[in-house]
């Protein structure tokens, strides 16, 4: 190729180290990630990763595994630069294998896949112990039920007792009986069975979060929105300060922007029965919690409120039920959940409060009945947000610049501790996190730089007369055509 002089060249950024069949990576989405579908039953699966061979476009396709519909090869990123790509495919609910390939002209030069990933329904459980669930003990088997359907999933992580509400980057798992459900659910409880029922009925994968906290009044949730809540049982504050609501806020702001959510399933009232909460007080406190969830996200979060008050010692409490019904009837985008006071009466667990075995099955079936066609047609799902897009470029001195577009965000931070929109780095693994004005978090994909970030400079030879005289041209030829950019804009050797 002919170029005028002087000539400056730079080698294309080399990110990561992959085998011959994996010279392109898929860094997002991860295995078993599930994304909330919209009212038209569709969602966009955002896709991002790295590549090491020269390409002129990145293509992706979806192969339906269970439900859904195949999506053929489509270009998701044309003329990618800097070794990083991003894009997305929009399709209907289902369980999929995602395939990605790098193309050079009509030739496939790299390929990778991740499976399964899903588009479906995401739920957040909140309330007290009959929502939180328990592990079996040496003296009592609660009978928590694993999900038999492979499409029912959770994040297996517990923030129980931790003062850190900066949750780790999520890793998704199938929901087994003894798995904790991030950030505080203690077992699959009745949620594994509910997931099976919903996946079968709706034909889509299901993801659960769980912020349930045993022994909490509705007042505890309202108090902890802005301060410290006190337990009615032991006259001590819930620890760490800000719990239990802090877990709800952090889940909504840390994980929900990535996956989206259909709504919150509220099951709480037994403690308020024991401590004689009035109907008006219950309604006002629960409305304050619902309002806070919407203020903290800027989204019209959907709630479904169960009718829950029963304990053996006191029976059911009509004041609590009245308070719950008042919220359902007067607060927008709130739906009726199951009447758990009709399930497994009397309670035969050691506390005379908690469901177990067939009671958990009955609760799952009742939630399934209440999450009906009317609920899915009128509820307002919160949809996933595109991950932060990172641009990489060589800056010399054996370093790389990683930059994110921070428009719309009030702060950006990196796992290096730096708080700027761009950083210069060497070998290592990097991720950026941005927050908006409400505190909602969006992550970048993880970027691993594991080879020399400054590849050996190509050897350039001159074709034609030497020296080059004024007015003449010369052809400069690189000894490699891979990943070459000339300062003229040309990309061939």
XYZ file of C-alpha atoms in Angstrom:
493
model
C 0.000 0.000 0.000
C 1.358 3.451 -0.897
C 1.736 6.077 1.802
C 3.297 9.526 1.907
C 6.083 10.122 4.434
C 6.579 10.540 7.298
C 4.803 7.382 8.549
C 3.847 6.491 12.128
C 2.498 3.021 12.892
C 1.075 1.359 15.951
C 0.213 -2.229 16.679
C -3.372 -3.173 17.429
C -4.206 -3.767 21.062
C -3.866 -7.389 22.165
C -6.228 -8.210 25.010
C -6.320 -11.557 26.734
C -4.966 -14.933 25.789
C -7.230 -17.479 24.076
C -6.733 -20.797 22.309
C -7.188 -21.126 18.548
C -10.919 -21.811 18.848
C -11.432 -19.005 21.331
C -9.744 -15.937 19.908
C -12.947 -14.124 20.748
C -14.375 -14.088 24.262
C -17.900 -13.525 25.581
C -17.520 -11.552 28.793
C -21.213 -10.661 29.034
C -23.641 -12.319 29.541
C -22.399 -15.035 31.864
C -23.744 -18.578 32.101
C -27.306 -18.776 33.479
C -27.912 -15.037 33.418
C -31.636 -14.315 32.973
C -33.033 -11.003 31.720
C -36.491 -9.611 32.410
C -38.772 -9.516 29.377
C -41.031 -6.574 28.552
C -44.812 -6.479 28.186
C -44.448 -7.776 24.637
C -42.563 -10.793 26.074
C -39.246 -9.729 24.506
C -35.913 -8.521 25.831
C -32.494 -7.527 24.546
C -29.580 -9.746 25.498
C -26.623 -7.366 25.589
C -23.350 -8.935 24.475
C -19.745 -7.831 24.944
C -16.277 -9.304 24.926
C -12.778 -9.251 23.455
C -11.150 -10.420 20.232
C -7.518 -10.905 19.206
C -7.652 -11.584 15.453
C -8.282 -8.793 12.967
C -12.004 -8.612 12.091
C -14.284 -6.212 10.271
C -17.448 -7.186 12.143
C -18.757 -9.245 15.065
C -21.831 -11.421 14.534
C -24.027 -13.252 17.039
C -26.874 -15.757 16.979
C -29.199 -17.439 19.485
C -30.130 -21.116 19.406
C -33.306 -21.942 21.348
C -32.752 -24.712 23.915
C -36.081 -24.640 25.749
C -38.763 -22.206 24.622
C -37.977 -19.119 22.611
C -37.120 -18.937 18.909
C -33.822 -19.176 17.029
C -32.181 -15.916 15.955
C -29.851 -16.275 12.970
C -26.460 -14.676 12.505
C -26.701 -10.893 12.761
C -24.021 -8.202 12.909
C -23.872 -6.726 16.412
C -20.720 -4.586 15.968
C -19.382 -3.280 12.665
C -15.739 -2.250 12.288
C -14.796 -2.856 15.941
C -11.681 -1.136 17.253
C -9.318 -1.663 20.164
C -9.920 -5.371 20.760
C -13.333 -4.902 22.415
C -16.818 -5.356 20.998
C -20.413 -4.910 22.192
C -23.917 -5.194 20.836
C -27.153 -7.043 21.457
C -29.894 -9.302 20.129
C -33.590 -8.798 20.858
C -35.891 -11.782 20.945
C -38.646 -13.575 22.868
C -38.548 -15.362 26.210
C -36.670 -18.647 26.331
C -33.508 -20.551 27.280
C -30.724 -20.087 24.716
C -27.230 -20.885 23.571
C -25.495 -17.664 22.531
C -22.880 -17.928 19.760
C -20.505 -15.149 18.694
C -18.038 -15.053 15.813
C -15.520 -12.636 14.332
C -15.721 -12.162 10.567
C -13.167 -10.908 8.050
C -14.943 -10.487 4.742
C -16.772 -13.770 4.196
C -14.406 -15.754 6.440
C -15.070 -16.736 10.058
C -11.820 -16.127 11.926
C -12.920 -16.687 15.539
C -15.826 -18.253 17.418
C -17.123 -18.752 20.958
C -20.372 -19.588 22.740
C -22.033 -19.466 26.165
C -24.961 -21.603 27.310
C -27.483 -21.311 28.750
C -28.648 -17.709 28.974
C -32.263 -16.677 29.247
C -35.031 -14.172 28.741
C -37.790 -14.655 31.288
C -39.141 -13.476 34.623
C -37.201 -12.079 37.601
C -38.660 -11.777 41.112
C -37.456 -10.240 44.385
C -38.815 -11.738 47.620
C -39.135 -9.481 50.673
C -40.708 -9.697 54.124
C -39.983 -11.946 57.079
C -39.189 -15.594 57.803
C -41.859 -17.313 55.677
C -40.324 -15.470 52.745
C -36.696 -15.753 53.809
C -36.859 -19.522 54.455
C -34.624 -21.729 56.583
C -32.004 -24.416 56.266
C -32.825 -27.748 57.884
C -31.574 -28.156 61.454
C -30.578 -31.200 63.472
C -34.023 -31.180 65.078
C -36.338 -30.144 62.237
C -36.558 -30.740 58.501
C -38.431 -27.886 56.794
C -38.448 -29.615 53.423
C -37.149 -26.763 51.258
C -37.693 -27.817 47.656
C -35.033 -27.605 44.957
C -36.117 -26.518 41.509
C -36.405 -29.552 39.250
C -36.538 -27.353 36.131
C -33.063 -26.345 34.912
C -34.415 -22.895 34.029
C -34.974 -21.840 37.684
C -31.995 -19.899 39.008
C -30.556 -17.656 41.714
C -27.345 -15.929 42.717
C -25.838 -18.159 45.384
C -24.572 -15.552 47.815
C -25.446 -14.456 51.353
C -25.026 -11.002 52.837
C -26.299 -12.275 56.195
C -24.472 -10.375 58.919
C -22.302 -8.409 56.519
C -22.017 -4.647 56.778
C -21.021 -4.442 53.115
C -23.933 -3.589 50.851
C -21.638 -3.327 47.826
C -22.605 -6.741 46.538
C -20.140 -8.827 44.500
C -20.483 -9.137 40.758
C -23.138 -11.835 40.263
C -22.559 -15.474 39.391
C -25.752 -17.361 38.559
C -26.643 -20.887 39.699
C -29.459 -23.395 39.386
C -31.617 -23.237 42.533
C -30.884 -26.272 44.742
C -32.733 -26.958 48.003
C -29.982 -25.776 50.357
C -28.737 -22.871 48.246
C -28.871 -19.396 49.699
C -30.628 -16.887 47.442
C -28.812 -13.552 47.281
C -28.646 -11.554 49.319
C -30.300 -13.216 52.364
C -32.623 -16.081 51.453
C -31.588 -19.126 53.495
C -32.795 -21.937 51.201
C -34.905 -22.676 48.152
C -37.902 -22.758 50.558
C -41.073 -22.638 48.440
C -39.384 -20.630 45.674
C -37.850 -23.608 43.899
C -41.331 -25.102 43.514
C -42.807 -21.747 42.453
C -40.049 -21.402 39.878
C -40.915 -24.827 38.453
C -44.594 -23.904 38.195
C -43.914 -20.562 36.527
C -41.286 -21.936 34.116
C -43.678 -24.701 33.046
C -46.673 -22.402 32.683
C -44.920 -19.448 31.032
C -42.302 -21.379 29.081
C -39.454 -19.098 30.205
C -36.595 -19.200 32.749
C -37.065 -17.755 36.242
C -34.610 -15.883 38.489
C -35.097 -15.118 42.194
C -33.554 -12.629 44.621
C -34.461 -12.776 48.328
C -34.090 -10.034 50.965
C -36.425 -11.625 53.548
C -35.417 -11.106 57.184
C -36.846 -13.195 60.024
C -38.507 -11.484 62.971
C -39.090 -8.123 61.305
C -42.099 -5.868 61.731
C -43.282 -3.805 58.803
C -42.132 -0.936 61.036
C -38.592 -2.383 60.900
C -38.541 -2.009 57.131
C -39.899 1.535 57.290
C -37.505 2.652 60.059
C -34.445 1.291 58.266
C -35.109 3.297 55.095
C -33.350 6.255 56.693
C -31.945 4.942 59.960
C -31.601 2.059 62.382
C -34.471 -0.312 63.092
C -35.070 -1.997 66.444
C -36.138 -5.621 66.872
C -39.291 -6.053 68.969
C -38.087 -9.436 70.216
C -34.732 -8.666 71.850
C -34.812 -4.864 72.215
C -31.741 -4.511 70.032
C -31.082 -2.892 66.697
C -30.841 -4.856 63.478
C -27.231 -5.100 62.438
C -25.588 -3.793 60.449
C -27.304 -0.433 60.676
C -29.779 0.192 57.891
C -31.037 -3.375 57.734
C -33.348 -4.894 56.653
C -34.216 -2.253 54.029
C -30.559 -1.759 53.022
C -30.525 -5.220 51.427
C -33.639 -4.374 49.421
C -32.159 -1.072 48.256
C -28.829 -2.660 47.320
C -30.468 -5.481 45.370
C -32.601 -3.014 43.443
C -29.612 -0.792 42.714
C -26.841 -3.395 42.229
C -28.400 -6.438 40.542
C -31.718 -5.304 39.090
C -30.134 -2.829 36.611
C -28.313 -5.811 35.077
C -31.171 -8.338 34.971
C -34.317 -6.261 35.329
C -37.171 -7.441 37.561
C -40.879 -8.194 37.189
C -41.718 -7.274 40.756
C -41.377 -7.715 44.514
C -43.234 -10.526 46.320
C -44.026 -9.371 49.879
C -44.825 -11.919 52.600
C -44.847 -10.438 56.113
C -47.231 -9.908 59.018
C -46.758 -12.616 61.647
C -44.572 -10.387 63.852
C -47.069 -7.528 63.553
C -49.784 -9.906 64.782
C -47.747 -10.651 67.909
C -47.069 -6.965 68.599
C -50.555 -5.655 67.796
C -49.850 -3.371 64.851
C -52.950 -1.386 63.892
C -54.347 -1.560 60.355
C -53.582 2.107 59.592
C -50.045 1.780 60.933
C -49.378 -1.335 58.880
C -50.739 0.285 55.702
C -48.790 3.518 56.183
C -45.520 1.704 56.947
C -45.803 -0.650 53.979
C -46.709 2.220 51.658
C -43.563 4.037 52.850
C -41.438 0.980 51.959
C -43.045 0.725 48.516
C -42.532 4.441 47.912
C -38.871 4.143 48.982
C -38.253 1.274 46.561
C -39.549 3.448 43.741
C -37.714 6.582 44.848
C -34.431 4.707 45.212
C -34.599 3.345 41.674
C -36.595 5.926 39.770
C -38.758 3.023 38.584
C -42.389 2.136 39.188
C -41.513 -1.138 40.938
C -44.381 -3.640 40.921
C -45.372 -5.212 44.251
C -47.556 -8.213 45.107
C -48.623 -8.316 48.771
C -49.645 -11.552 50.457
C -52.335 -11.659 53.117
C -50.259 -12.919 56.014
C -50.779 -12.750 59.782
C -51.202 -16.244 61.291
C -49.279 -17.638 64.272
C -50.510 -20.498 66.450
C -50.520 -18.497 69.695
C -52.735 -15.705 68.377
C -54.473 -17.107 65.318
C -55.018 -14.730 62.427
C -55.188 -10.963 62.823
C -57.841 -9.070 60.888
C -56.126 -5.730 61.528
C -52.986 -6.899 59.725
C -55.024 -8.301 56.835
C -56.968 -5.040 56.614
C -53.727 -3.055 56.459
C -52.411 -5.249 53.650
C -55.689 -5.012 51.711
C -55.667 -1.231 52.099
C -52.260 -1.009 50.422
C -53.363 -3.316 47.613
C -56.478 -1.258 46.919
C -55.016 2.241 47.255
C -51.400 2.092 45.982
C -50.871 1.914 42.225
C -49.182 -1.110 40.676
C -49.692 -3.310 43.760
C -51.344 -6.723 43.374
C -52.911 -9.276 45.694
C -50.720 -12.187 46.694
C -51.803 -15.457 48.331
C -53.679 -15.720 51.614
C -51.107 -17.666 53.610
C -53.417 -17.691 56.654
C -55.286 -20.506 54.913
C -52.191 -22.702 54.495
C -51.113 -25.480 56.892
C -53.226 -24.487 59.888
C -52.239 -25.114 62.651
C -48.495 -24.738 62.075
C -46.539 -27.739 63.327
C -42.998 -26.342 63.165
C -41.191 -25.708 66.502
C -42.187 -22.013 66.493
C -45.808 -22.461 65.459
C -45.234 -19.914 62.696
C -43.416 -21.387 59.731
C -44.577 -23.404 56.769
C -42.821 -26.653 55.897
C -43.083 -29.603 53.482
C -46.626 -29.655 52.050
C -47.144 -26.117 53.382
C -44.299 -24.884 51.188
C -45.835 -26.657 48.206
C -49.207 -25.072 48.946
C -47.665 -21.608 49.206
C -45.856 -22.049 45.884
C -49.097 -23.145 44.235
C -50.963 -20.182 45.707
C -48.331 -17.681 44.514
C -48.497 -19.289 41.078
C -52.275 -18.820 41.018
C -51.987 -15.149 41.966
C -49.206 -14.395 39.487
C -51.812 -14.863 36.803
C -52.442 -13.464 33.340
C -53.895 -10.277 34.810
C -50.735 -9.742 36.875
C -48.440 -10.187 33.877
C -50.548 -8.002 31.605
C -50.880 -5.058 34.023
C -47.661 -5.133 36.068
C -44.768 -2.854 35.081
C -41.522 -4.791 34.560
C -38.184 -3.039 35.028
C -35.955 -3.859 32.054
C -32.182 -4.491 32.024
C -29.709 -1.694 31.298
C -26.907 -1.995 28.749
C -23.542 -2.707 30.454
C -20.960 0.049 30.483
C -19.071 0.124 27.197
C -15.300 0.271 27.455
C -13.028 1.644 24.729
C -9.399 0.493 24.733
C -6.466 2.159 23.008
C -2.671 2.087 23.100
C -1.084 5.113 24.757
C 2.584 4.144 24.656
C 4.952 3.502 27.535
C 3.811 -0.129 27.564
C 0.315 0.814 28.763
C -3.302 0.845 27.597
C -6.064 3.385 28.114
C -9.433 1.999 29.186
C -12.261 4.536 28.979
C -16.012 4.469 29.582
C -18.665 6.940 28.512
C -19.826 8.402 31.814
C -22.682 10.473 30.362
C -25.762 10.067 32.535
C -23.769 8.841 35.553
C -22.649 10.830 38.574
C -19.619 8.697 39.396
C -17.352 6.060 37.864
C -15.005 3.781 39.789
C -12.638 0.979 38.819
C -11.559 -2.091 40.724
C -8.138 -0.416 40.866
C -9.561 2.205 43.230
C -9.437 4.975 40.623
C -12.490 7.189 40.150
C -12.060 8.645 36.680
C -13.781 7.782 33.426
C -10.492 6.585 31.904
C -7.428 4.863 33.339
C -4.055 3.724 32.048
C -3.193 0.130 32.916
C -0.829 -2.765 32.312
C -1.381 -6.485 32.730
C -4.309 -7.353 34.992
C -8.092 -7.682 35.230
C -10.267 -4.578 35.229
C -13.910 -3.636 35.675
C -15.629 -0.250 35.848
C -18.736 0.577 37.886
C -20.891 3.649 37.364
C -23.704 5.079 39.496
C -26.519 7.371 38.472
C -28.013 10.152 40.589
C -30.181 7.678 42.533
C -27.376 5.218 43.202
C -28.305 2.635 40.562
C -25.231 0.704 39.431
C -24.186 -0.437 35.976
C -21.074 -2.565 35.465
C -18.677 -2.941 32.587
C -17.650 -6.413 31.454
C -14.463 -7.730 33.026
C -11.410 -6.908 30.906
C -8.411 -9.218 31.302
C -5.062 -8.127 29.895
C -2.845 -11.170 30.197
C -0.398 -10.848 27.314
C 2.072 -8.146 26.472
C 0.008 -5.048 25.979
C 2.567 -3.634 23.572
C 3.070 -6.313 20.896
C 6.364 -6.378 19.050
C 6.473 -3.627 16.463
C 6.032 -4.919 12.931
C 8.925 -4.794 10.497
C 8.333 -2.261 7.717
C 10.026 -2.529 4.315
C 10.055 0.007 1.493
C 9.158 -0.895 -2.075
C 10.238 1.501 -4.834
C 13.058 4.019 -5.151
C 15.095 4.682 -2.063
C 15.523 7.443 -1.084
C 12.067 8.797 -1.941
C 12.243 12.040 -3.871
C 9.841 14.932 -3.498
C 6.683 14.330 -5.484
C 7.141 10.579 -5.723
C 5.447 7.884 -3.674
C 6.622 4.695 -2.033
C 4.944 1.521 -0.856
C 5.468 0.634 2.804
C 4.870 -3.052 3.570
C 4.438 -4.588 7.023
C 5.651 -8.115 7.713
C 2.197 -8.897 9.165
C -1.343 -7.990 8.236
C -2.782 -8.962 11.607
C -4.149 -6.152 13.768
C -2.350 -3.339 11.925
C -3.496 0.293 11.913
C -1.565 2.946 9.966
C -1.821 6.595 10.868
C -3.475 7.103 7.458
C -6.424 4.988 8.581
C -5.443 1.963 6.489
C -5.666 -1.461 8.154
C -3.881 -3.724 5.628
C -0.257 -4.872 5.718
